[in-house]
Coordinates of C-alpha atoms and ligand atoms in Angstrom, one line a residue:
M16 CA 83.5 117.5 52.0
C17 CA 85.8 114.8 51.0
G18 CA 85.4 113.2 47.6
I19 CA 86.5 109.8 46.2
V20 CA 87.1 108.8 42.6
G21 CA 88.6 105.5 41.4
Y22 CA 89.2 104.1 37.9
I23 CA 90.3 100.7 36.5
G24 CA 90.5 100.0 32.8
K25 CA 92.8 100.7 29.8
N26 CA 93.0 104.5 29.9
N27 CA 95.3 106.6 31.9
A28 CA 93.7 106.5 35.4
K29 CA 95.1 109.9 36.5
E30 CA 93.3 111.7 33.7
V31 CA 90.0 110.1 34.6
I32 CA 90.5 110.8 38.3
I33 CA 91.6 114.4 37.9
D34 CA 88.5 115.0 35.8
G35 CA 86.3 113.4 38.4
L36 CA 87.9 115.3 41.3
K37 CA 87.4 118.6 39.4
R38 CA 83.7 117.7 39.2
L39 CA 83.7 117.5 43.0
E40 CA 85.5 120.8 43.5
Y41 CA 82.3 122.8 44.1
R42 CA 81.9 121.0 47.4
G43 CA 85.0 122.5 48.9
Y44 CA 88.3 120.8 49.8
D45 CA 91.7 121.8 51.0
S46 CA 94.0 119.2 49.4
A47 CA 93.9 116.3 47.0
G48 CA 95.9 113.2 45.9
I49 CA 96.0 110.2 43.7
A50 CA 97.6 106.7 44.0
I51 CA 98.2 104.4 41.0
C52 CA 99.4 100.9 40.6
K53 CA 102.7 101.0 38.7
D54 CA 105.3 98.3 37.9
G55 CA 104.4 96.1 40.8
G56 CA 104.4 99.0 43.3
L57 CA 102.2 102.0 44.2
E58 CA 102.9 105.6 43.3
V59 CA 101.2 108.3 45.4
R60 CA 101.2 112.1 44.7
K61 CA 99.4 114.8 46.7
A62 CA 99.1 118.6 46.7
V63 CA 97.6 121.1 49.0
G64 CA 95.2 123.6 47.5
A65 CA 93.5 123.5 44.2
I66 CA 93.3 120.5 41.9
V67 CA 95.5 122.3 39.4
N68 CA 98.3 121.9 41.9
L69 CA 97.8 118.1 41.9
E70 CA 97.6 118.2 38.1
Q71 CA 101.1 119.6 38.0
V72 CA 102.6 117.0 40.3
V73 CA 101.1 114.1 38.4
A74 CA 101.8 115.5 34.9
D75 CA 104.9 113.4 34.2
P76 CA 104.5 110.1 32.3
A77 CA 106.1 108.2 35.2
F78 CA 102.7 108.6 36.8
D79 CA 100.7 107.0 34.0
G80 CA 98.8 103.8 34.7
P81 CA 95.5 102.1 34.2
V82 CA 94.3 101.8 37.8
G83 CA 94.1 104.4 40.5
I84 CA 92.2 106.0 43.3
G85 CA 91.9 109.8 44.0
H86 CA 90.6 112.0 46.8
T87 CA 89.7 115.6 47.6
R88 CA 90.1 116.2 51.4
W89 CA 88.1 118.5 53.6
A90 CA 90.1 118.2 56.8
T91 CA 88.6 116.7 60.0
H92 CA 91.6 115.0 61.7
G93 CA 94.7 117.0 61.3
V94 CA 95.4 120.3 59.4
P95 CA 95.3 120.5 55.6
S96 CA 98.8 119.4 54.5
E97 CA 100.4 117.2 52.0
V98 CA 101.1 114.6 54.7
N99 CA 97.5 114.5 55.9
A100 CA 96.1 114.5 52.3
H101 CA 94.9 111.1 50.9
P102 CA 95.7 108.5 49.7
H103 CA 97.4 107.1 52.8
T104 CA 99.5 104.0 52.6
N105 CA 100.7 101.3 54.9
E106 CA 104.3 101.1 56.2
D107 CA 105.9 99.6 53.1
N108 CA 103.6 101.5 50.7
T109 CA 102.0 98.4 49.2
I110 CA 98.4 99.4 50.2
A111 CA 96.8 102.8 49.5
V112 CA 93.5 104.0 50.9
V113 CA 91.2 106.9 50.2
H114 CA 88.5 107.6 52.8
N115 CA 85.4 109.8 53.4
G116 CA 84.0 110.0 56.9
I117 CA 85.3 109.4 60.4
I118 CA 86.7 106.3 62.1
E119 CA 85.5 106.7 65.7
N120 CA 87.9 104.2 67.3
Y121 CA 91.0 105.2 65.3
V122 CA 92.9 106.2 68.4
E123 CA 92.3 102.7 69.9
I124 CA 93.4 101.0 66.7
K125 CA 96.4 103.3 66.3
E126 CA 97.6 102.6 69.8
E127 CA 97.2 98.8 69.2
L128 CA 99.1 99.0 65.9
I129 CA 102.0 100.9 67.6
R130 CA 102.0 98.6 70.6
E131 CA 101.7 95.3 68.8
Y132 CA 103.5 96.0 65.5
G133 CA 105.7 99.0 66.2
I134 CA 104.1 100.9 63.4
E135 CA 105.3 104.4 62.9
F136 CA 102.6 106.7 61.8
R137 CA 103.3 109.6 59.4
S138 CA 100.1 111.6 59.5
E139 CA 97.6 112.8 62.1
T140 CA 94.7 111.2 60.2
D141 CA 92.3 108.5 61.0
T142 CA 92.7 107.3 57.4
E143 CA 96.3 106.2 57.8
V144 CA 95.0 103.8 60.5
I145 CA 92.9 102.1 57.9
A146 CA 95.8 101.7 55.5
Q147 CA 98.1 100.4 58.2
L148 CA 95.4 98.0 59.5
I149 CA 94.7 96.5 56.1
G150 CA 98.5 96.2 55.6
I151 CA 98.7 94.1 58.8
Y152 CA 96.0 91.8 57.6
Y153 CA 97.2 91.6 54.0
D154 CA 98.3 88.2 52.8
G155 CA 97.8 88.3 49.1
D156 CA 94.0 88.8 49.1
L157 CA 93.0 92.4 49.3
H158 CA 89.3 91.7 49.6
E159 CA 89.9 89.5 52.6
A160 CA 92.2 92.0 54.3
V161 CA 89.7 94.8 53.8
N162 CA 87.0 92.6 55.4
K163 CA 89.1 91.9 58.4
A164 CA 90.0 95.6 58.8
V165 CA 86.5 96.8 58.5
A166 CA 85.3 94.3 61.1
Q167 CA 87.5 96.3 63.6
M168 CA 86.5 99.8 62.4
R169 CA 83.7 101.9 64.0
G170 CA 82.2 105.0 62.5
A171 CA 80.7 106.3 59.2
Y172 CA 82.9 105.9 56.2
A173 CA 83.3 105.1 52.5
I174 CA 86.8 103.8 51.6
G175 CA 88.5 102.8 48.3
V176 CA 91.6 100.6 48.5
I177 CA 94.3 99.4 46.0
A178 CA 97.2 97.0 46.6
A179 CA 100.5 96.9 44.7
A180 CA 100.4 93.1 44.4
E181 CA 96.8 93.1 42.9
P182 CA 96.8 95.8 40.3
D183 CA 93.7 94.3 38.7
K184 CA 91.2 95.5 41.3
I185 CA 89.9 98.2 43.5
V186 CA 88.1 97.2 46.7
A187 CA 85.7 99.7 48.3
V188 CA 83.3 99.7 51.3
R189 CA 80.4 101.7 52.3
K190 CA 79.2 102.4 55.9
D191 CA 77.0 105.4 56.3
A192 CA 78.8 107.5 53.7
P193 CA 77.9 107.6 50.0
L194 CA 79.6 105.2 47.6
I195 CA 78.7 104.3 44.0
A196 CA 80.2 102.1 41.3
G197 CA 80.0 103.2 37.7
I198 CA 79.8 100.8 34.8
G199 CA 82.0 101.7 31.8
K200 CA 83.0 100.0 28.6
G201 CA 86.1 97.9 29.3
C202 CA 86.5 99.9 32.5
N203 CA 84.8 100.6 35.8
Y204 CA 84.7 103.4 38.3
I205 CA 84.1 104.0 42.0
A206 CA 83.0 107.4 43.4
S207 CA 81.5 109.0 46.4
D208 CA 79.1 111.1 44.2
I209 CA 77.5 110.8 40.8
P210 CA 78.9 114.1 39.4
A211 CA 82.4 112.7 39.7
I212 CA 81.8 110.1 37.0
M213 CA 78.6 111.0 35.2
E214 CA 80.4 112.4 32.1
R215 CA 81.8 108.9 31.6
S216 CA 79.2 106.6 33.0
R217 CA 75.5 107.0 33.5
Q218 CA 74.9 103.4 34.6
V219 CA 75.7 103.2 38.3
Y220 CA 75.2 100.9 41.3
F221 CA 74.2 102.6 44.6
I222 CA 76.2 100.7 47.2
E223 CA 74.3 100.0 50.4
N224 CA 75.5 100.2 54.0
D225 CA 78.0 97.5 55.0
E226 CA 78.5 96.4 51.4
T227 CA 81.9 95.8 49.9
I228 CA 82.6 96.0 46.2
V229 CA 85.4 94.4 44.2
V230 CA 85.9 96.3 41.0
T231 CA 87.9 95.0 38.1
A232 CA 88.1 96.4 34.5
D233 CA 85.3 94.0 33.4
K234 CA 83.2 93.4 36.4
I235 CA 81.8 94.8 39.6
E236 CA 81.0 92.3 42.4
I237 CA 79.0 93.4 45.4
F238 CA 79.1 91.6 48.8
D239 CA 76.8 92.2 51.7
G240 CA 77.9 92.6 55.4
N241 CA 78.2 88.8 55.7
N242 CA 80.4 88.6 52.6
K243 CA 77.6 87.0 50.5
P244 CA 77.5 88.1 46.8
V245 CA 74.4 90.3 46.1
E246 CA 73.0 91.7 42.9
H247 CA 71.8 95.3 42.5
E248 CA 70.0 96.8 39.6
A249 CA 71.9 99.5 37.8
F250 CA 70.5 103.0 38.0
T251 CA 70.5 105.1 34.9
V252 CA 71.4 108.7 35.7
T253 CA 69.3 111.1 33.8
W254 CA 70.1 114.3 35.7
D255 CA 72.1 117.1 34.4
V256 CA 75.4 117.9 36.0
D257 CA 74.2 121.0 37.9
S258 CA 71.3 119.2 39.6
A259 CA 73.5 116.2 40.4
E260 CA 75.9 118.5 42.2
R261 CA 73.1 119.7 44.4
G262 CA 72.1 116.2 45.1
G263 CA 68.8 116.7 43.2
Y264 CA 67.8 119.8 45.3
D265 CA 67.1 123.1 43.5
H266 CA 69.6 125.0 45.6
F267 CA 72.5 124.3 47.9
M268 CA 70.7 126.2 50.6
L269 CA 67.8 123.7 50.5
K270 CA 70.3 120.8 50.4
E271 CA 72.1 122.2 53.4
I272 CA 68.9 122.8 55.4
N273 CA 68.1 119.1 54.8
E274 CA 71.6 118.1 55.9
Q275 CA 71.1 119.5 59.4
P276 CA 70.0 116.3 61.1
K277 CA 73.2 114.7 59.9
G278 CA 75.3 117.7 60.9
I279 CA 73.9 117.9 64.4
E280 CA 74.4 114.1 64.7
E281 CA 78.0 114.3 63.6
T282 CA 78.8 117.2 65.9
L283 CA 77.2 115.6 68.9
L284 CA 77.3 111.8 68.7
R285 CA 81.0 111.6 68.0
R286 CA 81.8 113.6 71.1
L287 CA 80.0 111.2 73.4
D288 CA 82.1 108.7 75.2
E289 CA 81.0 105.1 75.9
D290 CA 79.0 106.2 78.9
G291 CA 77.2 108.8 76.8
N292 CA 79.1 111.7 78.4
I293 CA 80.3 114.7 76.5
K294 CA 84.0 114.8 75.6
L295 CA 85.7 117.8 74.1
D296 CA 88.1 116.3 71.4
G297 CA 91.0 116.3 73.8
I298 CA 90.5 119.9 74.8
E299 CA 91.9 120.3 78.3
L300 CA 89.2 122.2 80.2
T301 CA 89.5 121.0 83.8
K302 CA 87.6 122.0 86.9
E303 CA 90.7 124.0 88.0
D304 CA 90.7 125.8 84.6
L305 CA 87.1 126.7 85.1
D306 CA 87.6 127.8 88.7
K307 CA 90.1 130.4 87.3
I308 CA 87.6 131.8 84.9
N309 CA 85.2 134.5 86.1
K310 CA 83.5 135.1 82.7
V311 CA 83.1 133.9 79.2
C312 CA 83.2 136.2 76.3
I313 CA 81.6 135.0 73.0
V314 CA 82.4 137.0 69.9
A315 CA 81.3 136.4 66.3
C316 CA 79.5 138.0 63.3
G317 CA 76.1 137.5 61.6
T318 CA 74.6 134.1 62.0
A319 CA 77.5 133.0 64.2
Y320 CA 76.8 135.9 66.5
H321 CA 73.2 134.7 66.7
A322 CA 74.5 131.2 67.7
G323 CA 76.6 133.1 70.4
L324 CA 73.4 134.5 71.9
I325 CA 72.1 131.0 72.4
G326 CA 75.6 130.1 73.8
K327 CA 75.2 132.8 76.4
Y328 CA 71.9 131.3 77.5
A329 CA 73.2 127.8 77.6
I330 CA 76.5 128.6 79.4
E331 CA 74.8 130.9 82.0
K332 CA 71.9 128.4 82.6
M333 CA 74.0 125.3 82.7
A334 CA 77.5 126.3 83.8
K335 CA 76.4 129.3 85.9
I336 CA 79.3 131.5 84.5
P337 CA 78.5 135.0 83.4
V338 CA 78.7 135.4 79.6
E339 CA 79.0 138.4 77.4
V340 CA 78.2 138.2 73.7
D341 CA 79.6 140.7 71.3
I342 CA 79.6 141.4 67.6
A343 CA 83.2 141.1 66.6
S344 CA 83.4 144.5 64.9
E345 CA 82.1 146.2 68.1
F346 CA 84.2 144.2 70.5
R347 CA 87.4 145.2 68.8
Y348 CA 86.9 148.9 69.2
R349 CA 85.4 149.2 72.7
D350 CA 88.4 148.3 74.8
P351 CA 86.5 145.4 76.3
F352 CA 87.3 144.2 79.8
V353 CA 89.1 140.9 79.1
D354 CA 91.9 139.4 81.1
E355 CA 93.5 136.1 82.0
K356 CA 90.4 135.1 83.9
T357 CA 88.3 135.3 80.7
L358 CA 87.4 132.3 78.5
F359 CA 87.1 133.9 75.0
I360 CA 85.0 131.9 72.5
A361 CA 85.2 132.9 68.9
I362 CA 82.5 131.4 66.6
S363 CA 83.0 131.3 62.9
Q364 CA 81.9 128.9 60.1
S365 CA 84.7 129.9 57.7
G366 CA 87.3 130.6 60.4
E367 CA 88.4 133.5 58.2
T368 CA 86.1 136.4 59.2
L369 CA 88.5 139.3 59.7
D370 CA 86.6 141.1 62.5
T371 CA 86.4 137.9 64.5
L372 CA 90.1 137.1 63.9
H373 CA 91.1 140.6 65.1
A374 CA 88.8 140.3 68.2
L375 CA 90.5 137.0 69.0
R376 CA 93.9 138.6 68.7
E377 CA 92.8 141.4 71.0
A378 CA 91.5 138.9 73.6
K379 CA 94.8 136.9 73.4
R380 CA 96.9 140.0 73.8
K381 CA 94.9 140.7 77.0
G382 CA 95.7 137.2 78.3
A383 CA 92.4 135.4 77.7
R384 CA 92.3 131.7 76.9
V385 CA 90.9 131.4 73.4
L386 CA 88.6 128.6 72.3
S387 CA 87.2 128.7 68.8
V388 CA 84.1 127.0 67.3
V389 CA 84.9 126.7 63.6
N390 CA 83.8 124.6 60.7
V391 CA 86.8 124.9 58.4
V392 CA 89.8 122.9 59.7
G393 CA 93.1 124.7 59.6
S394 CA 91.5 128.1 59.0
S395 CA 93.1 131.3 60.4
I396 CA 90.8 131.4 63.5
A397 CA 91.4 127.8 64.2
R398 CA 95.2 128.1 63.9
E399 CA 95.4 131.1 66.2
S400 CA 93.2 129.7 68.9
D401 CA 94.4 127.8 72.0
D402 CA 91.7 125.2 71.5
V403 CA 89.4 124.4 68.6
F404 CA 86.0 122.7 68.8
Y405 CA 85.0 121.9 65.2
T406 CA 81.5 121.9 64.0
W407 CA 81.4 118.9 61.7
A408 CA 78.8 120.4 59.4
G409 CA 80.7 119.7 56.2
P410 CA 81.3 122.4 53.7
E411 CA 78.6 125.1 53.5
I412 CA 78.3 126.2 49.9
S413 CA 75.2 128.4 50.0
V414 CA 76.1 131.9 51.2
A415 CA 73.2 131.9 53.7
S416 CA 74.4 130.0 56.7
T417 CA 72.1 127.2 57.9
K418 CA 73.8 123.9 58.9
A419 CA 76.7 125.9 60.4
Y420 CA 74.3 127.7 62.7
T421 CA 72.6 124.5 64.1
T422 CA 75.9 122.7 64.6
Q423 CA 77.2 125.9 66.3
L424 CA 74.2 125.7 68.6
T425 CA 74.9 122.0 69.3
I426 CA 78.4 122.9 70.4
M427 CA 77.0 125.8 72.6
Y428 CA 74.8 123.3 74.4
M429 CA 77.6 120.8 74.7
L430 CA 79.9 123.4 76.2
G431 CA 77.2 124.5 78.7
L432 CA 76.5 121.0 79.8
Y433 CA 80.2 120.0 80.0
M434 CA 81.2 123.0 82.0
G435 CA 78.1 122.9 84.2
R436 CA 78.8 119.3 85.1
L437 CA 82.4 119.9 85.7
R438 CA 81.7 122.8 88.1
G439 CA 78.9 120.9 89.8
A440 CA 76.5 123.6 88.7
I441 CA 73.8 121.2 87.5
E442 CA 72.3 118.1 88.8
E443 CA 73.5 114.9 87.2
S444 CA 69.9 114.0 86.3
Y445 CA 69.5 117.3 84.5
Y446 CA 72.8 116.7 82.6
Q447 CA 71.8 113.2 81.6
R448 CA 68.3 114.3 80.5
M449 CA 69.7 117.1 78.4
V450 CA 72.2 114.9 76.7
S451 CA 69.6 112.3 75.9
E452 CA 67.2 115.1 74.6
L453 CA 70.0 116.4 72.4
K454 CA 70.5 112.9 71.0
E455 CA 66.9 112.9 70.0
I456 CA 67.1 116.2 68.0
P457 CA 68.5 114.8 64.7
A458 CA 65.6 112.3 64.4
K459 CA 63.0 114.9 65.4
L460 CA 64.4 117.3 62.8
A461 CA 64.5 114.7 60.1
R462 CA 60.8 113.9 60.9
Y463 CA 59.9 117.6 60.7
L464 CA 61.8 118.0 57.4
E465 CA 60.0 115.0 55.8
K466 CA 56.6 116.3 56.6
Q467 CA 56.9 120.1 56.2
K468 CA 54.8 121.4 53.4
D469 CA 52.9 124.3 55.0
V470 CA 56.0 126.6 54.9
K471 CA 56.0 126.8 51.1
R472 CA 52.3 127.5 50.9
I473 CA 52.6 130.3 53.5
A474 CA 55.7 131.7 51.7
D475 CA 53.9 131.7 48.4
R476 CA 51.2 133.9 50.0
F477 CA 53.5 136.5 51.6
H478 CA 56.4 136.7 49.1
R479 CA 55.2 140.0 47.7
D480 CA 55.3 141.7 51.1
N481 CA 57.9 144.5 51.5
E482 CA 58.3 144.1 55.2
M483 CA 58.0 141.5 57.9
F484 CA 58.5 141.3 61.6
F485 CA 59.9 138.4 63.8
I486 CA 59.3 138.5 67.5
G487 CA 59.9 136.2 70.4
R488 CA 61.0 136.1 74.0
G489 CA 64.1 134.6 75.6
L490 CA 65.6 132.0 73.2
D491 CA 62.8 132.7 70.7
A492 CA 64.1 136.3 70.5
S493 CA 67.5 135.1 69.5
V494 CA 66.0 132.8 66.9
S495 CA 63.9 135.7 65.6
Y496 CA 67.1 137.6 64.9
E497 CA 68.4 134.7 62.8
A498 CA 65.1 134.2 61.1
S499 CA 65.0 137.8 60.1
L500 CA 68.6 137.8 58.9
K501 CA 67.9 134.8 56.7
M502 CA 64.9 136.6 55.2
K503 CA 66.6 139.8 54.4
E504 CA 69.8 138.3 53.0
I505 CA 68.2 136.1 50.5
S506 CA 64.8 137.6 49.7
Y507 CA 65.8 141.3 50.2
I508 CA 62.7 141.9 52.2
N509 CA 63.0 144.6 54.9
S510 CA 62.5 142.3 57.8
F511 CA 62.9 143.2 61.4
A512 CA 63.3 141.2 64.6
I513 CA 62.7 142.3 68.1
A514 CA 62.3 140.9 71.6
A515 CA 58.5 140.7 71.9
G516 CA 58.3 142.6 75.2
E517 CA 60.2 145.5 73.6
L518 CA 57.6 146.0 70.8
K519 CA 55.4 148.3 72.8
H520 CA 58.3 150.7 73.5
G521 CA 58.2 152.0 69.9
T522 CA 58.3 149.5 67.1
I523 CA 54.7 148.6 67.4
A524 CA 54.0 151.9 65.6
L525 CA 55.1 150.1 62.4
I526 CA 52.5 147.3 62.6
D527 CA 49.6 148.0 60.3
Q528 CA 46.7 146.2 58.6
G529 CA 48.0 143.0 57.0
T530 CA 51.6 143.3 58.3
L531 CA 53.1 139.8 58.7
V532 CA 54.3 139.2 62.2
V533 CA 56.1 135.9 62.7
V534 CA 55.7 135.0 66.4
L535 CA 58.1 132.4 67.8
A536 CA 56.3 131.0 70.8
T537 CA 58.1 127.8 71.7
Q538 CA 59.0 128.6 75.3
D539 CA 56.5 127.0 77.7
A540 CA 57.5 129.4 80.5
L541 CA 56.8 132.4 78.3
F542 CA 53.9 131.0 76.4
E543 CA 51.2 133.2 77.9
K544 CA 53.2 136.3 77.5
M545 CA 53.5 135.5 73.8
L546 CA 49.8 135.0 73.5
S547 CA 49.4 138.6 74.8
N548 CA 51.9 139.8 72.2
I549 CA 49.9 138.1 69.5
K550 CA 46.8 139.9 70.7
E551 CA 48.7 143.2 70.8
V552 CA 49.8 143.0 67.2
Q553 CA 46.5 141.6 66.0
A554 CA 44.8 144.6 67.5
R555 CA 46.8 146.7 65.0
G556 CA 45.7 144.5 62.1
A557 CA 48.8 142.2 61.9
Y558 CA 48.6 138.7 60.3
V559 CA 50.2 136.4 62.8
L560 CA 52.2 133.3 61.8
A561 CA 53.2 131.5 64.9
V562 CA 55.8 128.8 65.5
A563 CA 55.0 126.6 68.4
K564 CA 55.7 123.2 69.9
E565 CA 53.4 120.2 69.0
G566 CA 50.8 120.0 71.7
D567 CA 50.6 123.7 72.3
T568 CA 47.2 124.0 70.6
E569 CA 46.1 127.1 72.5
V570 CA 48.1 129.1 70.0
E571 CA 45.8 128.0 67.2
K572 CA 42.9 129.9 68.7
Q573 CA 44.9 133.1 68.6
A574 CA 47.3 133.0 65.6
D575 CA 46.1 133.1 62.0
E576 CA 48.5 130.3 61.0
V577 CA 50.7 128.0 63.1
I578 CA 53.8 126.0 62.2
Y579 CA 54.4 123.2 64.7
I580 CA 57.8 121.9 65.5
P581 CA 58.4 118.6 67.4
D582 CA 58.1 118.9 71.2
C583 CA 61.4 119.2 73.1
P584 CA 62.6 120.9 76.3
D585 CA 62.5 124.8 76.2
E586 CA 66.3 124.9 76.3
L587 CA 66.7 123.1 73.0
T588 CA 63.9 124.6 70.8
P589 CA 66.3 126.8 68.8
L590 CA 67.7 123.7 67.1
L591 CA 64.2 122.9 65.8
S592 CA 62.5 126.3 65.5
V593 CA 65.1 127.9 63.3
V594 CA 64.5 125.3 60.6
P595 CA 61.0 126.4 59.5
M596 CA 62.4 129.9 59.5
Q597 CA 65.2 128.9 57.2
L598 CA 62.7 127.2 54.9
F599 CA 60.4 130.2 55.0
A600 CA 63.2 132.5 53.9
Y601 CA 64.1 130.0 51.2
Y602 CA 60.6 129.7 49.7
V603 CA 59.9 133.4 49.9
A604 CA 63.2 134.1 48.1
K605 CA 62.4 131.4 45.5
A606 CA 59.0 132.8 44.9
R607 CA 60.6 136.2 44.4
G608 CA 63.0 134.7 41.8
C609 CA 66.1 135.7 43.9
N610 CA 69.5 134.2 43.4
I611 CA 69.3 132.1 46.6
D612 CA 72.7 130.5 46.8
K613 CA 74.6 133.7 45.8
P614 CA 72.6 136.7 47.1
K615 CA 73.6 140.2 46.0
N616 CA 76.2 142.1 47.9
L617 CA 77.3 139.1 50.0
A618 CA 80.3 136.8 50.1
K619 CA 80.7 133.5 51.9
S620 CA 83.6 134.6 54.0
V621 CA 84.1 138.3 54.9
T622 CA 87.8 138.9 55.0
V623 CA 87.5 142.7 55.0
E624 CA 86.8 145.0 57.9
Ligands
F6R717 C1 74.5 134.7 57.2 C2 75.9 134.5 57.1 C3 76.8 135.6 57.7 C4 77.9 134.8 58.5 C5 78.9 135.9 59.0 C6 80.0 135.2 59.8 O1 73.8 133.7 56.6 O2 76.4 133.6 56.5 O3 76.1 136.4 58.6 O4 77.4 134.1 59.5 O5 79.5 136.5 57.9 O6 80.7 134.3 59.1 P1 81.6 133.2 59.7 O7 80.7 132.3 60.5 O8 82.3 132.5 58.6 O9 82.6 133.9 60.6

């Protein structure tokens, strides 16, 4: 995730900024840069990779100065590179901008700037558009120019701006992305996150949406969206650095579980055009392309593979194209039937999983068109694919994947709906209803996350168990696999998931008095069948924890305990039902005293075969 740090005072800005950027390293980034005001001009230096690389390029005294802004970039628009790294400047390098977030209408603004002013853009980023736009409006008053530019920008962002001609100030704006101002002695700071500055300042202002701040060495002025000065009370930071990095959560996993409404929203809402229709980030997937395809092949590992299972359901149901889903390490060695009529979809959070990468190469060699669904921009899988559809989940730090999974699911639904509509395989009314139901998911999930407290209580009761079962039918079976994987990887409990109808063919022999069976029963169409499965395991003494939709009260009469998720169409329940399962694994692991964010024997990206 991108990070911002700015300093204005008497000390050497680059040292303060480098310290601050290092404090944000834990969040992940691919490049970094700093701009300082120097001798009536601006100096900008950037480096790809670790902050130490940036440290080297700013080491010489020519880059000393008392005011500057810095940034760590996590690529969204354009690959990780020096040119795409921030800060970005306007044409004559008199304005420099750092930016977190996304400018939705940047293409529109960019085209206008090229058409009206003949501006030549240097990078692929949306951020450069901000710098160029402020440059056009700049007439000696940075605050005013920023206000004019912001009035034209749509999206969610925090920006920090400096101007060569006004080396006594930093102007910053917040719109739906975090921004704070830190109060120092004879100096002041801006930052996207508290850890960046908390070693130097523990008195901060939390900047609200649509507010602009003008920061000089001796004051911080805050203006509301109507440019009226407003006062905020300073907040005293009492947290330690570790807990500040986790945003106050005990673990990154819990933080990332709670970030899912935002992740789904980013992934979905930014890919809806003005009429609310799904667009694929410029990926050319025409009706003619789809007519040439006779099957889709989804390949991935672990949690991403589980997202692929939901992808099969979504694409087959909505686009009516046959889909095969394979575990990458299996696909590679079974000489799969893939040819130029295959659309190959690789799913990977890291974009570096070696088995998935090799499977992709194999599919390419056989002539398939390769589309990848990846979280890390510029990763190997992204670079080797014909098209990339990014999950905008932000960096996932906890080894156990959570927000990557739900954003991957979101993309699976989007692909299914997009292809289904293009092929005329679904009614327009169904398409519109599903898109609008998808749009509701972030709010429903946020509501669930606010209220959930049963999960911890239930986890505390079962955390000493040595085995657990997860069962479901249809989409619920796929979510069961993911629920069970989460449980085993962080709590080390021997958990097992199975399609509920398959239980009676052998596995039911393992159900004993007191065995915990988690029953996912969110599919209206399969609800009665699941009630029979509940009876079946209870007859062997199982304790049944059911997951059902609000309103399905019948399940209460059967199960020993029920967790309710908000109501939604059957098709979309995995986006909601997996969340109590992630929380269940989290709280069980916590009660068992496990190292949740770094479970034993696991790595965040698996680059070995
Ligand atoms: C489980 C988990 C792993 C990954 C798998 C694939 O929580 O994180 O199962 O899903 O290693 O990784 P990516 O998605 O990076 O290809």
